Amino acid sequence: MAGTRAYEHVSSLVTEVGPRFAGSAGDAAAVRWALNKLGALEFSLVRAQDVLVPRWVRGSAEASILTPFPQSLVVAALGGSVGTAEEGIEAAVQRVESLDALKALSPAAVKGRIVFIDQRMERTRDASGYGRTVSIRSQGPSIAADLGAVAVVIRSVGTSTDRIAHTGGLSYRTDAPRIPAFALSNPDADLLARQVTAGKPVRMRLHSTARELPPDWSANVIGEIPGGERADEIVLLGAHLDSWDLSQGAVDDGAGIAIVTEAARLIGRLDRKPARTIRVVLFANEEFGLSGAREYARQIGEEINRHVAAFEADLGQGPVWRIDSSVSPEAVSAIAQIHPLLEPLGIENGGTNAASGGSDLRPLREAGVPVLDLSLDATTYFDIHHTTNDTLAKIDAKTLDQSVAAFAVAAWLAATKQGDFGRLPIKTE
């Protein structure tokens, strides 16, 4: 808490690399940056792990209301969306307030229309508001297409009141047509909703040049703080190296990169080695498909059984406010013993043993690796999440320092604990 180098790491990434979407030139630059950074910080066994990633180009996106009251709107194509034809799409608007409301419509009410999914995200500290809303982005386009819609626009899955659109990935179903999909800024979603609810028919025009390209190469970047008497056992600290193309990615996930890198660096400076090896993994392509997370789990093979615990930082800069876990029942008491050492940092008790661990830890968790979740405060995170406003100006150095302190203490304890945290049930298809 006296000061760390975490802000310096974020500033370096944002200044020297900037946006780093999967498969882009910025992504390749980020891999080089990470290799150089971990090397300069004297991590051991710094290496790149090749990952094949999907490639999508956003192009341009435009939207406007044609009738009854013409206005231009601020939109962003959803990640992975197909584009429109050159002439664009013009159609009547069908508004719904949720996916359930959309599913309840007959095909006759949707066919040939632009579906507007107008579900507002709730601001929460624990990101649960995002979890309850994000399906409109991921599933909405295919559900609408299955009913005959020609395009989808959603209210941005974010809490900003600024006139900026929040992008993010969608998931097309293989059994439904692929239709163009857009996110509206929240103020423009308000505007469109007012026109629709006024009772007059609303028509929109949409245009997008988004397109898919052949896959390209990226890489996970890995570095280690060697352990002592149990060096073959691993405590993993993860964050993702990529960002959306619209964003400098300072908070998502430059902050996470800085937190786990600096926490491990500080442990490495101690006179006493951790018993277990601390491994930092900066994952490729979290935003557009978890390519790096899946490839890491695949490539380590049987070594996965030597991963004692895993942490992830991917919910902004913090501060950390609670510790949750997903460990074997026999190890829950050990988590309770960690909390008193984190309490001076303002971290609450009362977490659960049902932690997700984060997106990039999913393949490890499903393979039985216990996860410890240092919950980062997400109250304002979704104001800038997946937007052009995710810049260095949003980073507070002292907040980062608190998060680094929490991760360093918890990772040190996990790496020095005499016993392990058991194993989780392995998920099978």
Short mmCIF file of C-alpha atoms in Angstrom, two decimals:
data_model
loop_
_atom_site.label_atom_id
_atom_site.label_comp_id
_atom_site.label_asym_id
_atom_site.label_seq_id
_atom_site.Cartn_x
_atom_site.Cartn_y
_atom_site.Cartn_z
CA MET A 1 0.00 0.00 0.00
CA ALA A 2 3.05 2.25 0.20
CA GLY A 3 3.11 2.20 -3.59
CA THR A 4 3.59 -0.33 -6.37
CA ARG A 5 4.56 -0.26 -10.04
CA ALA A 6 1.11 -1.36 -11.21
CA TYR A 7 0.09 2.01 -12.67
CA GLU A 8 3.41 2.10 -14.51
CA HIS A 9 2.60 -1.24 -16.15
CA VAL A 10 -0.85 -0.09 -17.35
CA SER A 11 0.54 3.18 -18.65
CA SER A 12 3.24 1.34 -20.58
CA LEU A 13 0.73 -1.03 -22.19
CA VAL A 14 -1.74 1.70 -23.16
CA THR A 15 0.94 4.10 -24.40
CA GLU A 16 3.12 1.63 -26.30
CA VAL A 17 0.42 -0.70 -27.65
CA GLY A 18 -3.14 0.61 -27.27
CA PRO A 19 -6.04 -1.43 -28.73
CA ARG A 20 -5.13 -5.10 -29.15
CA PHE A 21 -8.03 -7.03 -30.63
CA ALA A 22 -7.45 -10.70 -31.41
CA GLY A 23 -5.43 -11.24 -34.58
CA SER A 24 -4.75 -7.54 -35.18
CA ALA A 25 -1.40 -5.78 -35.46
CA GLY A 26 -2.07 -4.38 -31.98
CA ASP A 27 -2.51 -7.91 -30.65
CA ALA A 28 0.87 -8.94 -32.05
CA ALA A 29 2.44 -5.81 -30.55
CA ALA A 30 0.90 -6.70 -27.18
CA VAL A 31 2.51 -10.13 -27.23
CA ARG A 32 5.91 -8.54 -27.89
CA TRP A 33 5.25 -5.99 -25.14
CA ALA A 34 4.35 -8.69 -22.62
CA LEU A 35 7.41 -10.81 -23.41
CA ASN A 36 9.65 -7.78 -23.00
CA LYS A 37 7.87 -6.61 -19.85
CA LEU A 38 8.04 -9.94 -18.01
CA GLY A 39 11.65 -10.33 -19.10
CA ALA A 40 12.59 -6.86 -17.85
CA LEU A 41 10.88 -7.58 -14.52
CA GLU A 42 13.12 -10.67 -14.17
CA PHE A 43 10.43 -13.34 -14.37
CA SER A 44 11.77 -16.82 -15.12
CA LEU A 45 10.92 -19.02 -18.11
CA VAL A 46 9.25 -16.19 -20.01
CA ARG A 47 7.69 -17.65 -23.14
CA ALA A 48 4.93 -17.38 -25.70
CA GLN A 49 2.43 -20.16 -26.26
CA ASP A 50 1.01 -19.98 -29.80
CA VAL A 51 -2.77 -19.65 -30.05
CA LEU A 52 -4.87 -19.63 -33.23
CA VAL A 53 -7.55 -16.94 -32.92
CA PRO A 54 -10.63 -15.99 -34.98
CA ARG A 55 -10.35 -12.77 -36.98
CA TRP A 56 -13.15 -10.23 -37.32
CA VAL A 57 -13.03 -6.67 -38.63
CA ARG A 58 -15.58 -4.15 -37.38
CA GLY A 59 -15.57 -1.77 -40.32
CA SER A 60 -18.11 1.06 -40.02
CA ALA A 61 -21.60 1.08 -38.53
CA GLU A 62 -24.45 3.55 -38.97
CA ALA A 63 -28.01 3.68 -37.68
CA SER A 64 -30.81 6.16 -37.99
CA ILE A 65 -34.52 6.52 -37.35
CA LEU A 66 -36.34 7.25 -40.61
CA THR A 67 -39.86 7.74 -39.28
CA PRO A 68 -41.75 9.19 -37.49
CA PHE A 69 -39.05 11.61 -36.31
CA PRO A 70 -35.74 11.20 -38.23
CA GLN A 71 -32.57 11.14 -36.12
CA SER A 72 -29.07 9.65 -36.34
CA LEU A 73 -28.09 7.20 -33.60
CA VAL A 74 -24.80 6.16 -32.01
CA VAL A 75 -24.19 2.43 -32.49
CA ALA A 76 -21.44 -0.18 -32.55
CA ALA A 77 -21.56 -3.52 -34.32
CA LEU A 78 -21.58 -6.44 -31.93
CA GLY A 79 -18.42 -8.52 -32.07
CA GLY A 80 -18.69 -11.26 -34.66
CA SER A 81 -21.72 -9.75 -36.37
CA VAL A 82 -22.14 -10.07 -40.10
CA GLY A 83 -22.41 -6.83 -42.04
CA THR A 84 -25.34 -5.60 -44.07
CA ALA A 85 -25.59 -5.51 -47.83
CA GLU A 86 -24.11 -2.38 -49.42
CA GLU A 87 -27.51 -0.70 -49.55
CA GLY A 88 -28.08 -1.37 -45.84
CA ILE A 89 -31.33 -2.47 -44.19
CA GLU A 90 -34.52 -0.47 -43.83
CA ALA A 91 -37.38 -1.96 -41.82
CA ALA A 92 -40.01 -1.40 -39.16
CA VAL A 93 -38.97 -1.74 -35.53
CA GLN A 94 -40.35 -4.31 -33.08
CA ARG A 95 -39.44 -3.41 -29.48
CA VAL A 96 -39.20 -5.99 -26.69
CA GLU A 97 -38.03 -5.57 -23.10
CA SER A 98 -36.33 -8.96 -22.62
CA LEU A 99 -35.41 -12.21 -24.32
CA ASP A 100 -38.41 -13.88 -22.72
CA ALA A 101 -40.66 -11.25 -24.28
CA LEU A 102 -38.99 -11.85 -27.63
CA LYS A 103 -39.45 -15.61 -27.39
CA ALA A 104 -43.13 -15.09 -26.63
CA LEU A 105 -43.74 -13.28 -29.94
CA SER A 106 -45.11 -15.07 -32.98
CA PRO A 107 -43.03 -15.14 -36.18
CA ALA A 108 -45.68 -12.93 -37.79
CA ALA A 109 -44.86 -10.15 -35.30
CA VAL A 110 -41.13 -10.32 -36.05
CA LYS A 111 -40.70 -11.35 -39.69
CA GLY A 112 -39.05 -8.70 -41.81
CA ARG A 113 -38.55 -6.34 -38.86
CA ILE A 114 -35.62 -4.93 -36.91
CA VAL A 115 -35.90 -6.21 -33.35
CA PHE A 116 -34.98 -3.70 -30.64
CA ILE A 117 -34.17 -5.44 -27.33
CA ASP A 118 -34.62 -2.73 -24.71
CA GLN A 119 -33.43 -4.33 -21.47
CA ARG A 120 -31.57 -2.00 -19.12
CA MET A 121 -28.58 -3.25 -17.15
CA GLU A 122 -28.62 -2.72 -13.38
CA ARG A 123 -25.58 -1.21 -11.65
CA THR A 124 -24.19 -3.65 -9.06
CA ARG A 125 -21.00 -4.06 -7.08
CA ASP A 126 -20.63 -7.75 -7.86
CA ALA A 127 -21.32 -7.62 -11.64
CA SER A 128 -24.55 -9.58 -11.20
CA GLY A 129 -26.38 -6.92 -13.21
CA TYR A 130 -24.18 -7.76 -16.18
CA GLY A 131 -24.79 -11.46 -15.72
CA ARG A 132 -28.56 -10.93 -15.81
CA THR A 133 -28.44 -8.80 -18.97
CA VAL A 134 -25.60 -10.00 -21.19
CA SER A 135 -27.68 -12.75 -22.82
CA ILE A 136 -29.51 -10.11 -24.88
CA ARG A 137 -26.18 -9.54 -26.62
CA SER A 138 -24.98 -13.12 -26.87
CA GLN A 139 -28.27 -14.88 -27.65
CA GLY A 140 -30.60 -12.15 -28.88
CA PRO A 141 -29.50 -12.08 -32.53
CA SER A 142 -30.10 -15.78 -33.14
CA ILE A 143 -33.42 -15.83 -31.28
CA ALA A 144 -34.64 -12.88 -33.35
CA ALA A 145 -33.31 -14.37 -36.59
CA ASP A 146 -35.10 -17.64 -35.87
CA LEU A 147 -38.37 -15.67 -35.76
CA GLY A 148 -37.63 -13.95 -39.07
CA ALA A 149 -36.02 -10.65 -38.01
CA VAL A 150 -33.71 -8.96 -40.53
CA ALA A 151 -31.50 -7.30 -37.88
CA VAL A 152 -31.17 -6.69 -34.14
CA VAL A 153 -30.33 -3.60 -32.14
CA ILE A 154 -29.89 -3.91 -28.38
CA ARG A 155 -29.63 -1.38 -25.60
CA SER A 156 -25.93 -1.39 -24.69
CA VAL A 157 -25.05 -3.88 -21.98
CA GLY A 158 -23.47 -1.23 -19.80
CA THR A 159 -24.33 1.41 -17.22
CA SER A 160 -22.99 4.55 -18.92
CA THR A 161 -25.29 7.49 -19.54
CA ASP A 162 -22.79 8.91 -22.03
CA ARG A 163 -23.57 8.75 -25.73
CA ILE A 164 -21.20 5.84 -26.41
CA ALA A 165 -22.06 2.31 -27.46
CA HIS A 166 -20.78 -0.79 -25.63
CA THR A 167 -19.63 -3.55 -27.96
CA GLY A 168 -19.10 -7.22 -27.00
CA GLY A 169 -19.33 -10.64 -28.57
CA LEU A 170 -22.41 -12.46 -29.80
CA SER A 171 -22.89 -16.18 -30.30
CA TYR A 172 -24.65 -17.17 -33.49
CA ARG A 173 -26.47 -20.49 -33.36
CA THR A 174 -25.72 -22.88 -36.17
CA ASP A 175 -29.43 -23.57 -36.70
CA ALA A 176 -30.49 -19.92 -37.19
CA PRO A 177 -29.72 -17.35 -39.91
CA ARG A 178 -26.94 -14.86 -39.21
CA ILE A 179 -28.33 -11.34 -39.15
CA PRO A 180 -26.54 -8.02 -38.45
CA ALA A 181 -26.51 -6.97 -34.80
CA PHE A 182 -25.78 -3.60 -33.21
CA ALA A 183 -25.57 -2.01 -29.74
CA LEU A 184 -27.13 1.42 -29.20
CA SER A 185 -25.74 3.92 -26.71
CA ASN A 186 -28.03 4.14 -23.70
CA PRO A 187 -29.20 7.70 -24.46
CA ASP A 188 -30.05 6.63 -28.02
CA ALA A 189 -31.85 3.54 -26.74
CA ASP A 190 -33.91 5.91 -24.58
CA LEU A 191 -34.67 8.00 -27.65
CA LEU A 192 -35.70 5.02 -29.75
CA ALA A 193 -37.87 3.68 -26.90
CA ARG A 194 -39.66 7.01 -26.58
CA GLN A 195 -40.46 7.07 -30.28
CA VAL A 196 -41.71 3.47 -30.27
CA THR A 197 -43.87 3.90 -27.16
CA ALA A 198 -45.39 7.11 -28.56
CA GLY A 199 -47.55 4.83 -30.66
CA LYS A 200 -46.53 5.70 -34.21
CA PRO A 201 -44.81 3.10 -36.43
CA VAL A 202 -41.02 3.46 -36.31
CA ARG A 203 -38.71 2.60 -39.18
CA MET A 204 -34.92 2.41 -39.00
CA ARG A 205 -32.02 2.20 -41.41
CA LEU A 206 -28.90 0.19 -40.52
CA HIS A 207 -25.59 -0.19 -42.34
CA SER A 208 -22.46 -2.13 -41.38
CA THR A 209 -19.30 -3.24 -43.17
CA ALA A 210 -18.33 -5.80 -40.50
CA ARG A 211 -16.74 -8.94 -41.90
CA GLU A 212 -14.99 -12.13 -40.92
CA LEU A 213 -11.46 -12.97 -42.08
CA PRO A 214 -9.42 -16.20 -41.89
CA PRO A 215 -8.02 -17.08 -38.44
CA ASP A 216 -4.63 -15.70 -37.41
CA TRP A 217 -1.99 -16.37 -34.77
CA SER A 218 -1.67 -14.81 -31.34
CA ALA A 219 -0.10 -16.12 -28.13
CA ASN A 220 -0.48 -16.57 -24.42
CA VAL A 221 2.47 -15.00 -22.61
CA ILE A 222 3.76 -16.85 -19.54
CA GLY A 223 6.32 -16.01 -16.87
CA GLU A 224 7.11 -17.54 -13.49
CA ILE A 225 8.38 -16.82 -10.00
CA PRO A 226 10.09 -20.14 -9.16
CA GLY A 227 9.02 -21.95 -6.04
CA GLY A 228 11.15 -23.68 -3.44
CA GLU A 229 10.51 -27.09 -1.91
CA ARG A 230 7.32 -27.68 -3.96
CA ALA A 231 8.36 -25.88 -7.14
CA ASP A 232 6.60 -28.44 -9.34
CA GLU A 233 3.24 -27.27 -7.96
CA ILE A 234 1.68 -24.15 -9.51
CA VAL A 235 -0.41 -21.23 -8.30
CA LEU A 236 -1.67 -19.44 -11.40
CA LEU A 237 -2.37 -15.70 -11.67
CA GLY A 238 -4.23 -14.87 -14.88
CA ALA A 239 -5.44 -11.85 -16.84
CA HIS A 240 -6.14 -11.34 -20.54
CA LEU A 241 -3.82 -9.51 -22.90
CA ASP A 242 -6.32 -8.64 -25.63
CA SER A 243 -8.86 -5.81 -25.71
CA TRP A 244 -11.74 -4.81 -27.94
CA ASP A 245 -10.76 -2.89 -31.06
CA LEU A 246 -12.66 0.23 -29.91
CA SER A 247 -10.74 0.44 -26.67
CA GLN A 248 -7.27 1.16 -25.31
CA GLY A 249 -8.11 -1.53 -22.77
CA ALA A 250 -6.70 0.29 -19.75
CA VAL A 251 -9.31 -1.06 -17.33
CA ASP A 252 -10.30 -4.16 -19.36
CA ASP A 253 -7.90 -5.73 -18.90
CA GLY A 254 -4.77 -3.62 -18.58
CA ALA A 255 -5.60 -3.24 -14.90
CA GLY A 256 -5.78 -7.01 -14.49
CA ILE A 257 -2.45 -7.48 -16.25
CA ALA A 258 -0.89 -4.92 -13.92
CA ILE A 259 -2.41 -6.48 -10.80
CA VAL A 260 -1.25 -10.05 -11.39
CA THR A 261 2.14 -9.05 -12.82
CA GLU A 262 2.95 -6.72 -9.95
CA ALA A 263 1.66 -9.12 -7.28
CA ALA A 264 3.94 -11.85 -8.62
CA ARG A 265 6.87 -9.45 -8.97
CA LEU A 266 6.56 -8.40 -5.33
CA ILE A 267 6.49 -12.04 -4.21
CA GLY A 268 9.61 -12.64 -6.29
CA ARG A 269 11.46 -9.87 -4.44
CA LEU A 270 10.98 -11.51 -1.04
CA ASP A 271 14.00 -13.08 0.66
CA ARG A 272 11.99 -16.26 1.18
CA LYS A 273 10.80 -18.10 -1.92
CA PRO A 274 7.20 -19.26 -2.12
CA ALA A 275 7.03 -23.02 -1.69
CA ARG A 276 5.10 -23.36 -4.95
CA THR A 277 5.79 -21.71 -8.28
CA ILE A 278 3.76 -18.59 -9.05
CA ARG A 279 2.87 -18.63 -12.75
CA VAL A 280 1.52 -15.53 -14.48
CA VAL A 281 -0.47 -16.24 -17.64
CA LEU A 282 -1.55 -13.37 -19.87
CA PHE A 283 -4.20 -15.04 -21.99
CA ALA A 284 -4.87 -14.42 -25.68
CA ASN A 285 -8.34 -13.59 -26.98
CA GLU A 286 -10.58 -13.63 -23.96
CA GLU A 287 -12.95 -11.13 -25.53
CA PHE A 288 -13.74 -13.02 -28.71
CA GLY A 289 -13.84 -16.65 -27.70
CA LEU A 290 -11.47 -17.71 -24.85
CA SER A 291 -9.00 -19.09 -27.39
CA GLY A 292 -6.01 -18.61 -25.11
CA ALA A 293 -7.67 -20.15 -22.06
CA ARG A 294 -8.66 -23.27 -23.97
CA GLU A 295 -5.26 -23.62 -25.63
CA TYR A 296 -3.44 -23.23 -22.31
CA ALA A 297 -5.49 -26.01 -20.72
CA ARG A 298 -4.92 -28.20 -23.78
CA GLN A 299 -1.18 -27.67 -24.01
CA ILE A 300 -0.32 -28.23 -20.35
CA GLY A 301 -1.81 -31.74 -20.48
CA GLU A 302 -1.16 -33.72 -17.31
CA GLU A 303 0.49 -30.68 -15.71
CA ILE A 304 -3.02 -29.48 -14.97
CA ASN A 305 -3.02 -31.84 -11.98
CA ARG A 306 -0.16 -29.82 -10.48
CA HIS A 307 -2.16 -26.56 -10.56
CA VAL A 308 -3.05 -26.12 -6.90
CA ALA A 309 -5.06 -22.91 -7.25
CA ALA A 310 -5.84 -20.23 -9.81
CA PHE A 311 -6.71 -16.53 -9.52
CA GLU A 312 -7.91 -14.15 -12.24
CA ALA A 313 -8.08 -10.35 -12.43
CA ASP A 314 -10.61 -9.32 -15.08
CA LEU A 315 -13.17 -6.96 -13.59
CA GLY A 316 -11.32 -3.67 -13.64
CA GLN A 317 -8.91 -2.07 -11.21
CA GLY A 318 -10.78 -2.78 -7.97
CA PRO A 319 -10.59 -2.30 -5.09
CA VAL A 320 -10.89 -5.90 -3.94
CA TRP A 321 -13.84 -6.04 -1.55
CA ARG A 322 -14.53 -9.73 -0.88
CA ILE A 323 -12.91 -13.14 -1.21
CA ASP A 324 -14.86 -16.05 -2.67
CA SER A 325 -13.65 -19.51 -3.55
CA SER A 326 -14.43 -22.71 -5.31
CA VAL A 327 -12.44 -25.36 -3.48
CA SER A 328 -13.14 -28.80 -2.07
CA PRO A 329 -15.37 -28.83 1.04
CA GLU A 330 -12.40 -29.88 3.16
CA ALA A 331 -10.47 -26.73 2.16
CA VAL A 332 -13.17 -24.16 2.92
CA SER A 333 -11.76 -23.61 6.42
CA ALA A 334 -8.45 -22.53 4.86
CA ILE A 335 -10.23 -19.76 2.97
CA ALA A 336 -11.71 -18.55 6.25
CA GLN A 337 -8.18 -18.31 7.65
CA ILE A 338 -7.02 -16.16 4.73
CA HIS A 339 -9.63 -13.46 5.34
CA PRO A 340 -8.21 -11.99 8.59
CA LEU A 341 -4.98 -11.21 6.75
CA LEU A 342 -6.91 -9.39 4.03
CA GLU A 343 -9.27 -7.57 6.39
CA PRO A 344 -6.88 -4.62 6.98
CA LEU A 345 -7.24 -3.85 3.26
CA GLY A 346 -10.98 -3.27 3.77
CA ILE A 347 -11.96 -6.68 2.40
CA GLU A 348 -15.23 -8.10 3.68
CA ASN A 349 -15.94 -11.53 5.06
CA GLY A 350 -18.91 -13.60 3.98
CA GLY A 351 -17.88 -14.85 0.56
CA THR A 352 -19.19 -18.10 -0.88
CA ASN A 353 -17.64 -21.33 -2.09
CA ALA A 354 -19.33 -21.02 -5.48
CA ALA A 355 -16.87 -18.70 -7.23
CA SER A 356 -16.56 -18.81 -11.00
CA GLY A 357 -12.95 -17.66 -10.98
CA GLY A 358 -13.44 -15.68 -14.20
CA SER A 359 -13.76 -16.48 -17.89
CA ASP A 360 -10.17 -17.48 -18.60
CA LEU A 361 -10.14 -19.91 -15.70
CA ARG A 362 -13.19 -21.79 -16.95
CA PRO A 363 -11.28 -24.60 -18.71
CA LEU A 364 -9.09 -25.11 -15.64
CA ARG A 365 -12.05 -25.06 -13.25
CA GLU A 366 -13.90 -27.57 -15.41
CA ALA A 367 -10.82 -29.80 -15.23
CA GLY A 368 -10.84 -29.73 -11.42
CA VAL A 369 -8.50 -26.83 -10.54
CA PRO A 370 -9.68 -24.89 -7.44
CA VAL A 371 -10.15 -21.14 -7.92
CA LEU A 372 -9.96 -18.22 -5.50
CA ASP A 373 -11.88 -15.14 -6.52
CA LEU A 374 -10.71 -11.80 -5.15
CA SER A 375 -13.82 -9.85 -6.06
CA LEU A 376 -13.00 -6.50 -7.68
CA ASP A 377 -15.53 -3.72 -7.13
CA ALA A 378 -17.56 -3.44 -10.36
CA THR A 379 -19.80 -0.52 -9.34
CA THR A 380 -18.47 1.80 -12.06
CA TYR A 381 -16.70 -0.77 -14.25
CA PHE A 382 -19.56 -1.14 -16.72
CA ASP A 383 -19.68 2.60 -17.35
CA ILE A 384 -16.67 2.12 -19.64
CA HIS A 385 -16.65 -1.63 -20.31
CA HIS A 386 -16.12 -2.39 -24.03
CA THR A 387 -16.23 1.29 -25.02
CA THR A 388 -13.98 3.99 -26.42
CA ASN A 389 -13.89 5.50 -22.92
CA ASP A 390 -11.70 2.72 -21.48
CA THR A 391 -8.59 4.88 -21.21
CA LEU A 392 -5.71 5.46 -18.80
CA ALA A 393 -7.57 8.44 -17.34
CA LYS A 394 -9.93 5.96 -15.66
CA ILE A 395 -7.13 4.29 -13.71
CA ASP A 396 -6.41 5.29 -10.10
CA ALA A 397 -2.96 4.25 -8.89
CA LYS A 398 -3.93 3.83 -5.22
CA THR A 399 -6.89 1.63 -6.10
CA LEU A 400 -4.58 -0.56 -8.15
CA ASP A 401 -2.16 -0.74 -5.20
CA GLN A 402 -4.90 -2.11 -2.92
CA SER A 403 -5.77 -4.77 -5.49
CA VAL A 404 -2.12 -5.71 -5.91
CA ALA A 405 -1.75 -6.02 -2.14
CA ALA A 406 -4.76 -8.35 -1.92
CA PHE A 407 -3.60 -10.57 -4.77
CA ALA A 408 -0.04 -10.69 -3.45
CA VAL A 409 -1.11 -11.73 0.05
CA ALA A 410 -3.62 -14.34 -1.14
CA ALA A 411 -1.27 -15.77 -3.79
CA TRP A 412 1.56 -15.97 -1.25
CA LEU A 413 -0.66 -17.85 1.20
CA ALA A 414 -1.85 -20.24 -1.52
CA ALA A 415 1.75 -20.87 -2.56
CA THR A 416 2.98 -21.55 0.98
CA LYS A 417 0.02 -23.49 2.43
CA GLN A 418 1.11 -26.93 3.65
CA GLY A 419 -1.84 -28.76 2.18
CA ASP A 420 -3.63 -28.03 -1.06
CA PHE A 421 -7.20 -26.92 -1.84
CA GLY A 422 -8.43 -30.32 -3.01
CA ARG A 423 -9.93 -30.78 -6.47
CA LEU A 424 -13.22 -29.75 -8.00
CA PRO A 425 -15.57 -32.17 -9.78
CA ILE A 426 -14.42 -32.58 -13.37
CA LYS A 427 -16.98 -31.42 -15.89
CA THR A 428 -17.64 -33.95 -18.64
CA GLU A 429 -19.56 -33.36 -21.86
#
